[in-house]
Amino acid sequence: MSNEKRIGVYVCHCGGNISDYVDVNKVVEEIKKEEPDAVIVKDLMFDCADASQSEMIDDIKKQKLDRVVVAACSPKLHETTFRNMAKRAGLNPFMLYHVDIREQASWAHENNRMGATLKALAHVRAGIAYVKSAEPLEKIKAETTRSVLIIGGGIAGLKAAIDLSAMDVNVVLIERSSKLGGHVAELGEIYPYYTAGSEIVKNLVDELSGRGNVAIFTNATVVSYSGYLGKFEVKVQRETSEITLQVGSIIVATGFDTYKPYTGEYGYEKVRGVITISELARVLSTAAGDGSAELIYDGRKVRQIAFIYCVGSRQKPPEDGGHANQYCSRYCCNAATSEALTVHRKFKDIKIYHFYRDMRTYGRNELMYESAGRSGSIFIRFDEDHPPLVAEEGNRCKITFWSSLIENQPVDMYVDLVVLITGMVPSHNEELNRALSLPVGVDGFYKEVHPKLRPVETNVTGILICGTSQAPRDVRETLSSASAAAAKAASFVLKRELELDPFVAFVDPGLCEAHQECIKECPYGAIELIEESGKKMAHVNSAKCKGCGACVAVCPTGAMQLKGYTNAEIKSMIGGLAR
Amino acid sequence: MVDDVKALGAINIDACFNCGTCTAVCPLSSGSSSFPRRMITYAQIGVKEKILESPDLWLCNYCGECTKSCPRQADPAETMMALRRYATIEYSPPGVSFISKMIYKSKAFALSFLIIFSIIPLILMLSLHGSINSTSIMLFSFFPEHYIDIIGVTLGIIIFGIMLFGLAKMYFMTRKGVTKSNTGPVRILKWIVEFFQTIFKEVLAQERLDQCEMKGWRQRLSSEWFIHMTIFWGFTGLLVTTVLGFLLPTAISVPLANGIYIPITEPIRLLGTLSGLFLIYGASMAIINRVNKSRVYSSYSYFTDWALLIFLLLAGLTGYLLEMAYYLNSPLITYALLTVHLTVVFDLFAVAPFTKFAHAFYRPLAIWLSRSHNYI
């Protein structure tokens, strides 16, 4: 490459978002003055507009530009836009640098125009310095294995397996317990269409059976994994043997546990006739009733039932900062009103008193709430600070409640059955979490990269989450997220080759003295020690490397560097900024 | 208990989901008070004591705003009325409460009750009457005055006894309720002052009912307040007339017994005549409203609602007819009308403890207790 560099600099007004505070003309004039290599320095109303992009492409072609600096909004927004523009113009996309002068200059310093202008100028100088020492980079290509491992054989896992299988992807589904279907298999009728849980599971299993590309292992758990997106290697423990699977992506669908009330919580395990909604669901799923039957529970004829909501959910954090389930479990209000409707439908003359904090029967479930209220359910609100008390009195359960909607005086009433509407808690998966190093949020559920933009991905590329392993969900939402995860997994493994960002670590063989600090530090196991022509040195597996730079920081000899952010590039940027 | 209240008119009470719209629109509800929602909730869950310990039921004016704005058509206003009926039954002494319950629950029973209580005075009159002078009207020869007095006073004492029992029960229960929720100590002076405030402002002037925004005199004449005022004053006036007639025999009884003409300007007679007019106007208007169901408070009518109004109207009408027959000097018609009039009046008092009439006792007590205890 010749020493002469032909740089194009495009400073954006962003309609005024930038130029109202940053003196764009001054930036252009200064760069023109001080930068002989900048062949073109322009300001544009909107750099991202189609016309502006065409103008840039023209410039690159006609003026034979070999580097471009775009000074505009945040690269988060339009870096890809401009890199694609460079590609179309025949320029290596990584020879373009996107400088942020909106979020970091104009918006941040609205009350200091001079300062904002100087800061924008410094950023543009740094960008120019970067492109001067930039090297063309190529995206990393990785081969993929056309198969997906699904962990968890509940409805989410089954649904994901069906979807992937239909897309001609090989599926291995492993389930920790001895049978498929998880919690849902044990449930009776489920809102909104009153299909039994076991029926739903049966439908899913039937749909899955007879497919040549699905393997199901029950009583199987994950021992460890290695590899990267497109090429994972997972060791799975089956009853007697350990097997190794080659998969391109992994879907975690491990579900939830039901919250178990502590002894004495609303009289649980202390007062006779206090049960959880799961126990009620089991009773109802086997009870026949045509509307004239009587409900007998534990030898007691049930005429009045109290439902107590938000048990184990929306907990107040304790004073000492201990753990509390602060989240709303989301399914319970709906499940409880649904069970109430089942009770009203099957049995005669049963009153249900719903002690709730806030009814959250969202969406169409509102109709269930509406109809429960007209079928014999009474809704009574209580405040977080004044939960109802449950005690045993005679052969009945005595409920003492306070309701700010009435007059905040204690009111006593008697019921035959108390049902605690318990929420969902994260499933106990410590071993799996260790094996896959899965990220867990403050609530204990698996955490996605971004709740809106990347809802089924984890920060380990290629490992996806769905269903109630991620957050409390109902059946519909669980199945939707399972389909979403299946589609995402397919988008990885259906390509023969994956393109990954080129910003990975590389070793300067001349400088590496095999200190192995980098190997210890790498969180992704991407670095190994190799021997080349008799010399031991570090080697980076580009497909595994995420470009975090941890190895660069610990390398004592400076042999480890990051593509796209080499020491030379960073130094020249600092030089540009400090000018 | 819920089923009992439903049988008394709170048909749609289950539909309530405690939104509080009723409380928000209720002109009686203020600040932190949850009137009438708390009564509806207590009724829904069947907390009997809370309902009987509260004056709320009797404070309600039945303006109907809550029912008009209820998003679930749970009809809170009618529920309040059903609870009044329930409370009337509960406050009554044991035997009376049973009869009362049956009257509300069974039309057949109510009708038989009325027939029996109409037959009793008829039999009394037919078996006790004296000589029938068909040429000139000798009222007290036909039916001796002291019989009327004895029967009237006996009935009065029984009715008053029943009501006193109810009032005492209500007083002790409700005082417990208002003491629980009141904000400060009750001073004896306030207790007394509020007693007179209640009598004058609430009972005599019916101040609470006069909250309507009707402007013109035509509208005011047909307002709930005016109708209720005319019934109240008409009834009270006639009661006073009767009592004065009993206490001052020389004014009415003696001349009547001797066939001496009593001029219209005679104070006691004037009071009776005017009161009768008031009563007839009020009772007719109330009946028309109920027939037309023109307002929320007149859209549901129970047997006892009709019974009370019809007896009031009949008492007024037969009284006038009686007077007319007397001055037209037709003895036989006069005797017949006297028989009917006394039967109707007997019935009116006999059904009082079982019907809506009970509110004439319970409501002032509730108002007094709530005023003196800073309740609501």
Short mmCIF file of N, CA and C in Angstrom, two decimals, chain A residues 150-152 172-178 216-223 235-239 241 243 245:
data_model
loop_
_atom_site.label_atom_id
_atom_site.label_comp_id
_atom_site.label_asym_id
_atom_site.label_seq_id
_atom_site.Cartn_x
_atom_site.Cartn_y
_atom_site.Cartn_z
N ILE A 150 -31.94 -29.53 22.53
CA ILE A 150 -32.95 -28.86 23.35
C ILE A 150 -32.89 -29.47 24.74
N ILE A 151 -32.71 -28.62 25.73
CA ILE A 151 -32.61 -29.12 27.10
C ILE A 151 -33.94 -28.85 27.79
N GLY A 152 -34.66 -29.88 28.15
CA GLY A 152 -35.96 -29.73 28.80
C GLY A 152 -37.07 -30.27 27.93
N VAL A 172 -31.95 -33.06 19.09
CA VAL A 172 -31.78 -33.97 20.22
C VAL A 172 -32.45 -33.30 21.41
N LEU A 173 -33.44 -33.96 21.98
CA LEU A 173 -34.14 -33.39 23.12
C LEU A 173 -33.81 -34.21 24.35
N ILE A 174 -33.29 -33.55 25.38
CA ILE A 174 -33.01 -34.31 26.60
C ILE A 174 -33.86 -33.80 27.74
N GLU A 175 -34.31 -34.74 28.56
CA GLU A 175 -35.19 -34.41 29.68
C GLU A 175 -34.61 -35.04 30.94
N ARG A 176 -34.57 -34.24 32.00
CA ARG A 176 -33.97 -34.68 33.25
C ARG A 176 -34.79 -35.81 33.91
N SER A 177 -36.12 -35.66 33.85
CA SER A 177 -36.95 -36.66 34.54
C SER A 177 -37.25 -37.83 33.59
N SER A 178 -38.13 -38.70 34.06
CA SER A 178 -38.35 -39.92 33.28
C SER A 178 -39.45 -39.75 32.24
N ILE A 216 -35.01 -38.38 21.35
CA ILE A 216 -35.42 -37.94 22.68
C ILE A 216 -34.75 -38.82 23.72
N PHE A 217 -34.07 -38.20 24.68
CA PHE A 217 -33.47 -38.95 25.79
C PHE A 217 -34.08 -38.47 27.09
N THR A 218 -34.76 -39.34 27.80
CA THR A 218 -35.21 -38.96 29.15
C THR A 218 -34.16 -39.42 30.14
N ASN A 219 -34.31 -39.00 31.39
CA ASN A 219 -33.32 -39.27 32.44
C ASN A 219 -31.92 -38.87 31.97
N ALA A 220 -31.84 -37.76 31.29
CA ALA A 220 -30.54 -37.33 30.76
C ALA A 220 -30.22 -35.91 31.21
N THR A 221 -28.96 -35.67 31.56
CA THR A 221 -28.56 -34.33 31.99
C THR A 221 -27.27 -33.92 31.30
N VAL A 222 -27.06 -32.60 31.22
CA VAL A 222 -25.86 -32.07 30.59
C VAL A 222 -24.71 -32.12 31.59
N VAL A 223 -23.57 -32.62 31.14
CA VAL A 223 -22.39 -32.66 32.00
C VAL A 223 -21.49 -31.47 31.72
N LYS A 235 -21.48 -32.92 26.36
CA LYS A 235 -21.45 -34.24 27.00
C LYS A 235 -22.73 -34.41 27.82
N VAL A 236 -23.43 -35.49 27.55
CA VAL A 236 -24.71 -35.73 28.22
C VAL A 236 -24.64 -37.04 28.98
N GLN A 237 -25.08 -36.99 30.25
CA GLN A 237 -25.11 -38.20 31.08
C GLN A 237 -26.47 -38.85 30.93
N ARG A 238 -26.47 -40.07 30.45
CA ARG A 238 -27.72 -40.83 30.45
C ARG A 238 -27.66 -41.81 31.59
N GLU A 239 -28.69 -42.64 31.70
CA GLU A 239 -28.77 -43.49 32.88
C GLU A 239 -27.45 -44.17 33.23
N SER A 241 -24.69 -44.37 30.71
CA SER A 241 -23.54 -44.01 29.88
C SER A 241 -23.46 -42.51 29.66
N ILE A 243 -22.75 -39.69 26.72
CA ILE A 243 -22.63 -39.57 25.28
C ILE A 243 -22.19 -38.16 24.92
N LEU A 245 -22.56 -35.12 22.09
CA LEU A 245 -23.38 -34.68 20.96
C LEU A 245 -22.70 -33.52 20.24
#
